[in-house]
Short mmCIF file of C-alpha atoms and ligand atoms in Angstrom, two decimals:
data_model
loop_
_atom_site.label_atom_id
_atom_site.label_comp_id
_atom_site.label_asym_id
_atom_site.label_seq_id
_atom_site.Cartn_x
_atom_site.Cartn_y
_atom_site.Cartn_z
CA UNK A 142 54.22 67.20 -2.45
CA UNK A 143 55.16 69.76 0.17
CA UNK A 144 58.55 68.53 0.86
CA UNK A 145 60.04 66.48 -1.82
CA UNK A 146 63.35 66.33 -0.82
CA UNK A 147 65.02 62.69 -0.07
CA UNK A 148 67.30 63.25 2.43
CA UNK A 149 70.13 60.79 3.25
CA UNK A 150 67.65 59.25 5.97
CA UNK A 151 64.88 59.13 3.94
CA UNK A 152 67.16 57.71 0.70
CA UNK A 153 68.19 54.84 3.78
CA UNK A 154 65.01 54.08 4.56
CA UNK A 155 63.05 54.00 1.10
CA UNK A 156 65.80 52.06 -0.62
CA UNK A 157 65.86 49.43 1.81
CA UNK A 158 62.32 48.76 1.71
CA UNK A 159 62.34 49.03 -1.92
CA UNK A 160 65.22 46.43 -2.03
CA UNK A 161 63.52 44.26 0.54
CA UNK A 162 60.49 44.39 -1.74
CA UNK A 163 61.87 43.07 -5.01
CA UNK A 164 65.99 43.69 -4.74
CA UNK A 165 66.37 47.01 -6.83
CA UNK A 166 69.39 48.18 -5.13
CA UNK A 167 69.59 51.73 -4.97
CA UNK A 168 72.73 53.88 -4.80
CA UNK A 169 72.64 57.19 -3.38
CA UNK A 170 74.26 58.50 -6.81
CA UNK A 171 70.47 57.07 -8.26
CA UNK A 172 69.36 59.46 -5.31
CA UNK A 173 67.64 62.15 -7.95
CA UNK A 174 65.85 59.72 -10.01
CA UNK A 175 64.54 57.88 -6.94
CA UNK A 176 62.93 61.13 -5.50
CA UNK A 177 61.40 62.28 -8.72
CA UNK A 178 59.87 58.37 -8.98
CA UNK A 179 58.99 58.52 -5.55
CA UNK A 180 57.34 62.17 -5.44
CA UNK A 181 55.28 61.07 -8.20
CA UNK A 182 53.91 58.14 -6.28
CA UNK A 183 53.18 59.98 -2.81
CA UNK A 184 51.24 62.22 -4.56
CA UNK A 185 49.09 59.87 -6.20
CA UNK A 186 48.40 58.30 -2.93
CA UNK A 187 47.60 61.60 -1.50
CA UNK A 188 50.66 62.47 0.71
CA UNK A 189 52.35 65.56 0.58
CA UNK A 190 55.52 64.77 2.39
CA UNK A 191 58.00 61.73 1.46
CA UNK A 192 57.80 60.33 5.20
CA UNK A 193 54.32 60.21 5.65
CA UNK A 194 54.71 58.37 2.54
CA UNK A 195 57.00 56.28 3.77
CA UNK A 196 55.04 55.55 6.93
CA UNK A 197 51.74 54.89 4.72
CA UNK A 198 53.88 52.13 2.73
CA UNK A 199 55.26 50.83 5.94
CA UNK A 200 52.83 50.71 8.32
CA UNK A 201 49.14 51.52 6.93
CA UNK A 202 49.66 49.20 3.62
CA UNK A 203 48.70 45.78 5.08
CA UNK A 204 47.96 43.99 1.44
CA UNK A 205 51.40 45.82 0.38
CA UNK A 206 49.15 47.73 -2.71
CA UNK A 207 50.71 50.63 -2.96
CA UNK A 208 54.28 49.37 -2.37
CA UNK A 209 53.17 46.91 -5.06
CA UNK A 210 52.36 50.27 -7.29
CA UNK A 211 55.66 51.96 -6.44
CA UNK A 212 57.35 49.09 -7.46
CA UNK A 213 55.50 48.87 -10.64
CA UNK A 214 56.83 52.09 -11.04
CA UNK A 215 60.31 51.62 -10.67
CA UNK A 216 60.75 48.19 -12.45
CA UNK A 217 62.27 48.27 -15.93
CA UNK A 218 60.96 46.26 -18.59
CA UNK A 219 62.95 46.76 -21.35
CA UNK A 220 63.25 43.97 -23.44
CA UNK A 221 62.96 42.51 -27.28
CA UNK A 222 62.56 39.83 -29.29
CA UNK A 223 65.83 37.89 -30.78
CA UNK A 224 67.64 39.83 -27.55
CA UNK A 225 70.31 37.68 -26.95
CA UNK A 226 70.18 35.17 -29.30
CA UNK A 227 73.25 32.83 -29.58
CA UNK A 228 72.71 31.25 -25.90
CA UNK A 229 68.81 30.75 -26.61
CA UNK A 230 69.66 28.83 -29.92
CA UNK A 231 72.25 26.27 -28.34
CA UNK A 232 69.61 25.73 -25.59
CA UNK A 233 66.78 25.59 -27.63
CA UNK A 234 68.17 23.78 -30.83
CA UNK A 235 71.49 21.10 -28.72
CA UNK A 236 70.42 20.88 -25.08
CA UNK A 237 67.08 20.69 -25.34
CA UNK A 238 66.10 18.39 -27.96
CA UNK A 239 68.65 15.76 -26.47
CA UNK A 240 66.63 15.90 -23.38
CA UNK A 241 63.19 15.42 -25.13
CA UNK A 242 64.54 12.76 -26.87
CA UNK A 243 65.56 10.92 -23.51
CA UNK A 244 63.10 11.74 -21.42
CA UNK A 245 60.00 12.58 -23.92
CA UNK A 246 59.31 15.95 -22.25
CA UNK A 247 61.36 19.38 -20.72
CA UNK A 248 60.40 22.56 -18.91
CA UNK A 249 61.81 26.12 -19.23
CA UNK A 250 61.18 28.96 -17.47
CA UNK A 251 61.91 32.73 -18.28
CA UNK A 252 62.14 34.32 -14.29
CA UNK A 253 61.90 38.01 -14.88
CA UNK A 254 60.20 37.45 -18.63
CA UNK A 255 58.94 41.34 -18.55
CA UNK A 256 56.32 41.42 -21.57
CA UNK A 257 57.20 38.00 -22.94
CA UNK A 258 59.61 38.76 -25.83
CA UNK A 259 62.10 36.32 -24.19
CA UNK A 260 59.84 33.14 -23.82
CA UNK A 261 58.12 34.03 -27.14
CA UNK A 262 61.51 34.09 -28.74
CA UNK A 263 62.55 30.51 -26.99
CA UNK A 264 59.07 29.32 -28.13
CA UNK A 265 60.10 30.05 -31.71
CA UNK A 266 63.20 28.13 -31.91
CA UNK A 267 61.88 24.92 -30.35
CA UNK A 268 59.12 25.31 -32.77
CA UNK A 269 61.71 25.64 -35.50
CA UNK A 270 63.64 22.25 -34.00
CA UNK A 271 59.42 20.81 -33.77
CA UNK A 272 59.34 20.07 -30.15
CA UNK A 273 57.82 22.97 -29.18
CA UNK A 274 54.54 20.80 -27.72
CA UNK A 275 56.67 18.58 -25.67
CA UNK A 276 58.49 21.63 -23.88
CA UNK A 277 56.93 23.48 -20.72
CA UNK A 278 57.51 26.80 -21.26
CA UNK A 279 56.76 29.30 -18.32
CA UNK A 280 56.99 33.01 -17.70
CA UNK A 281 56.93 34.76 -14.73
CA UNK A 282 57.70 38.52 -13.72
CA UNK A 283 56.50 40.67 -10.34
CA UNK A 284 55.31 42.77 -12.70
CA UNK A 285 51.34 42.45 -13.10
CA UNK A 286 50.83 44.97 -16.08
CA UNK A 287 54.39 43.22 -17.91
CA UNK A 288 52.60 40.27 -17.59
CA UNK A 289 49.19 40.92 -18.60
CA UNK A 290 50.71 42.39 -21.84
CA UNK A 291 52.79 39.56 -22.55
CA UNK A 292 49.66 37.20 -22.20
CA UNK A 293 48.31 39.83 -24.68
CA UNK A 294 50.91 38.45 -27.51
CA UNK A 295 50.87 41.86 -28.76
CA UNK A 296 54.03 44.35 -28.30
CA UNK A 297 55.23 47.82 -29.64
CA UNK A 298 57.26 48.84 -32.33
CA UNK A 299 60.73 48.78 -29.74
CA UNK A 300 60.24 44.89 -29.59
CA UNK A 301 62.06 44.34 -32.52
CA UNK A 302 65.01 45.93 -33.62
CA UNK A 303 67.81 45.76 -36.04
CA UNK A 304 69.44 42.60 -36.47
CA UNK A 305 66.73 40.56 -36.25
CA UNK A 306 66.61 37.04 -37.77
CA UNK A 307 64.18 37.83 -40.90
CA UNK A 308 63.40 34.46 -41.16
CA UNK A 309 61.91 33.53 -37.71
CA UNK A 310 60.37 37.48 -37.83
CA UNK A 311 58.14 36.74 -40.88
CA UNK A 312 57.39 33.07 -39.45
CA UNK A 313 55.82 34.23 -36.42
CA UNK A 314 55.36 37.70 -35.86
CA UNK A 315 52.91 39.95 -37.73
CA UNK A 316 54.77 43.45 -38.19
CA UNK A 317 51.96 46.26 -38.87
CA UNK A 318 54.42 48.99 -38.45
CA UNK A 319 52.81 50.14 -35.56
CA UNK A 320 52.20 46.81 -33.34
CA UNK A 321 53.88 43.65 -33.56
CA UNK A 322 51.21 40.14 -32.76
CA UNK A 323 52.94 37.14 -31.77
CA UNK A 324 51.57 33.91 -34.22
CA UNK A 325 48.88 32.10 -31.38
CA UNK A 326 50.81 28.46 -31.65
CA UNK A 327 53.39 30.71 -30.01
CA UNK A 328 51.26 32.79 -27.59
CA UNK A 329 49.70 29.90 -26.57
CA UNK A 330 52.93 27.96 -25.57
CA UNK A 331 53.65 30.05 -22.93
CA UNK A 332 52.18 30.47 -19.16
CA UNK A 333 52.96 33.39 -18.16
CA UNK A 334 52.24 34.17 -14.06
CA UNK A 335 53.36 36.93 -11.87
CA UNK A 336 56.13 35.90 -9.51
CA UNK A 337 58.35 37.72 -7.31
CA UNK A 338 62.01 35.96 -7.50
CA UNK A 339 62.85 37.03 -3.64
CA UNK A 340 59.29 35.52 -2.68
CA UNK A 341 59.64 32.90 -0.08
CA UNK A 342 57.74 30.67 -2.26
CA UNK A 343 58.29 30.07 -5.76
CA UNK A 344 55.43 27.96 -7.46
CA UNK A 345 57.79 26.30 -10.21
CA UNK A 346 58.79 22.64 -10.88
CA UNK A 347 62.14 21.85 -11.25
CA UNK A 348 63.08 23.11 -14.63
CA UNK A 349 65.90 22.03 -17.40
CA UNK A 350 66.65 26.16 -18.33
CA UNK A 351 66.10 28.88 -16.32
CA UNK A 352 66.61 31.93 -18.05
CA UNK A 353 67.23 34.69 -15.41
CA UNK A 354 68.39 37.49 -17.94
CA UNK A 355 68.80 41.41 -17.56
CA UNK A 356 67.32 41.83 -14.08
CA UNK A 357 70.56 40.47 -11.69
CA UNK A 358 72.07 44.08 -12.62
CA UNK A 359 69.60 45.27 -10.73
CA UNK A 360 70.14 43.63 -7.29
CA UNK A 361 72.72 43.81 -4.87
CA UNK A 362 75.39 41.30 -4.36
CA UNK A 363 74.18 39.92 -1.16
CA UNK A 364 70.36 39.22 -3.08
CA UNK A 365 72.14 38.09 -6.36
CA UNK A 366 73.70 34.99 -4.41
CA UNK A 367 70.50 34.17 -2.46
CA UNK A 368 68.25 34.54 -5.77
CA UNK A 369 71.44 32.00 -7.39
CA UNK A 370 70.96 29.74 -4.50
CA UNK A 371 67.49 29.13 -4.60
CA UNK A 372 67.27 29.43 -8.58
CA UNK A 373 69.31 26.35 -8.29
CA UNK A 374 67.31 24.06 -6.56
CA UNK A 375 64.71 24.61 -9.31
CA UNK A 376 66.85 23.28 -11.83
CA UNK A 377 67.42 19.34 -12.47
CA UNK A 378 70.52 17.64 -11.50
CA UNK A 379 71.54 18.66 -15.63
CA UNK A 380 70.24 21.80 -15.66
CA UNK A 381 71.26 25.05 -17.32
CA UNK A 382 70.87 28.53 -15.85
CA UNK A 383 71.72 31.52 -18.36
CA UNK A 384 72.06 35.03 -16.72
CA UNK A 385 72.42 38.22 -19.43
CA UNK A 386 75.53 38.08 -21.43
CA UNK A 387 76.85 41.18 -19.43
CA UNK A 388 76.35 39.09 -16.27
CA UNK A 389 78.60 37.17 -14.45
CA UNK A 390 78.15 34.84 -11.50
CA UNK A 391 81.60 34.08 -11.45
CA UNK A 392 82.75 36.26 -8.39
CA UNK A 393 80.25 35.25 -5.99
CA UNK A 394 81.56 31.87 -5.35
CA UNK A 395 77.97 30.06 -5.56
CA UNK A 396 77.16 26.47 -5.44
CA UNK A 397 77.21 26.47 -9.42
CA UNK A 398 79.80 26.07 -12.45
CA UNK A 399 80.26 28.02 -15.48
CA UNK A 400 80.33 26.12 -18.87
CA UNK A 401 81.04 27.17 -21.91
CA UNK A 402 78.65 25.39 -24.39
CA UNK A 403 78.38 26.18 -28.19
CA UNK A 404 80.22 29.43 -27.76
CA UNK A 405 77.78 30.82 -24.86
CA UNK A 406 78.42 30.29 -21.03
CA UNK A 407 75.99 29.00 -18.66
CA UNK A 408 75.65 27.24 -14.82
CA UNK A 409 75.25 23.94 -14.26
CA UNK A 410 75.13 22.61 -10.23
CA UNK A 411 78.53 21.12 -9.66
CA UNK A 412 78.36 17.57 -9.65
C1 SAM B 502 65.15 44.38 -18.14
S1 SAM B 502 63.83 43.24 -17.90
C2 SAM B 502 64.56 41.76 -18.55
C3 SAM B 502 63.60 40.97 -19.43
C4 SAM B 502 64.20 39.75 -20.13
N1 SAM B 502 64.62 38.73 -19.19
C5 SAM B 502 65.34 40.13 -21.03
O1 SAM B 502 66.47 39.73 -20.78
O2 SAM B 502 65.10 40.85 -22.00
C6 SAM B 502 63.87 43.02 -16.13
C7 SAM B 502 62.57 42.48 -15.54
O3 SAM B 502 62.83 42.03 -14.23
C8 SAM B 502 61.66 42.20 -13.48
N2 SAM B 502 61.96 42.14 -12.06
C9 SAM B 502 62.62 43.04 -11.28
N3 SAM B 502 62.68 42.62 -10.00
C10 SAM B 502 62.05 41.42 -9.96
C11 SAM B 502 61.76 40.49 -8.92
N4 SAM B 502 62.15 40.71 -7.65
N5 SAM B 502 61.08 39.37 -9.22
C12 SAM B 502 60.70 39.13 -10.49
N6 SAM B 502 60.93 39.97 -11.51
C13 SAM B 502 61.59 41.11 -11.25
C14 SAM B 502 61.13 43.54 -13.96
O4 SAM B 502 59.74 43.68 -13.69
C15 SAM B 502 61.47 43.52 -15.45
O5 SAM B 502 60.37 43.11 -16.22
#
């Protein structure tokens, strides 16, 4: 790239359609990181200067490909099995199996799954409680390559790490040391489709959990209380939403309340 330097007008412009894409909220501190990312990506397009790049994405990418390829690019999956675990058990082994009991049947679904560890994990503990076949479990991600690899079933070494649960580990994971294969009963219990949460449309049914976990630290305020708003009319009138343990939707004011529930918090729409 001849001139790889993100100015403060280019750093306005590429961040906002970056954000506009798929709500990564850039600040100009992240300015270094986003021109090394970006550099990289302009060149494999065949540009050698950041604003024709930025024209090319804007103007001359009508299918939204290569935006779709930057993106892909800046995303970050990291995520693990047993991540998080207290708030997945009280959903998975209290709220849930009251609801199957009333109603016969449930649906979850893991927005912003990455490669599947989370919905895996949730798979295992309603197995463990033996309701896994009357629970919907769904995973979705605007990643195409997170998802194809969580449809996969098979994950790296960094998917599990210490602290584990042994017991649900030997159950359903095989561990060769270098790859880790999800057991198929639990591969096979969850869809997994790509979905972009800022989307106008979002194909899901009204859910009773939606875990939205790890990616609202991502996004901007302003994007965090739209993606709350509509996250909540997919949930039924008893619903539970669970952000990431270091998130908190408490100073946005939305349309939901925080509960405390067997020692984990979660949002409920306010009766
Ligand atoms: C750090 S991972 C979190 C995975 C998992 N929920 C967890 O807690 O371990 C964040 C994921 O959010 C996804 N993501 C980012 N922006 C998104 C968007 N606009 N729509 C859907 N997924 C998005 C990324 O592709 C990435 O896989």
């Amino acid at each position: 790239v001849r001139d790889s330097t993100l100015t403060p007008q280019l750093f306005t412009i590429f961040s906002s359609l970056i954000e506009d894409a798929c709500g990564i909220h850039y600040e100009l501190r992240d300015k270094e990181l986003l021109a090394a990312k970006l550099t990289g990506h302009a060149e494999e397009v065949g540009h050698d200067s950041l604003l024709d790049y930025y024209y090319h994405l804007r103007y001359d990418d009508p299918h939204g490909t290569d935006l779709h390829r930057l993106v892909e690019a800046l995303v970050v999956h990291e995520t693990y099995f047993f991540r998080e675990l207290e708030p997945l058990r009280y959903l998975a082994e209290q709220h849930l199996p009251a609801i199957v009991a009333k109603r016969g049947r449930a649906r979850v679904w893991s927005a912003a799954c990455s490669t599947g560890e989370e919905p895996f994990t949730f798979a295992m503990l309603l197995d463990q409680q033996g309701i896994l076949d009357r629970v919907e479990i769904i995973g979705t991600d605007i990643s195409a390559a997170a998802v194809e690899q969580a449809r996969s079933g098979r994950h790296g070494r960094r998917s599990l790490r210490d602290n584990y649960p042994p017991d649900l580990a030997q159950r359903y994971l095989e561990n060769t040391g270098r790859s880790i294969t999800v057991a198929p009963k639990i591969r096979d219990a969850v869809q997994f489709s790509t979905q972009n949460l800022l989307a106008e449309t979002m194909n899901v049914d009204p859910c009773d959990v939606i875990l939205c976990r790890n990616v609202l630290i991502y996004f901007a305020d302003e994007q965090i209380v739209r993606l709350i708003h509509r996250l909540s009319r997919k949930l039924v009138p008893d619903g539970l939403l669970a952000v990431g343990v270091s998130e908190s939707l408490l100073r946005f004011g939305t349309a939901l309340t925080c509960e405390e529930r067997g020692k984990s918090f979660f949002y409920r729409v306010a009766r």
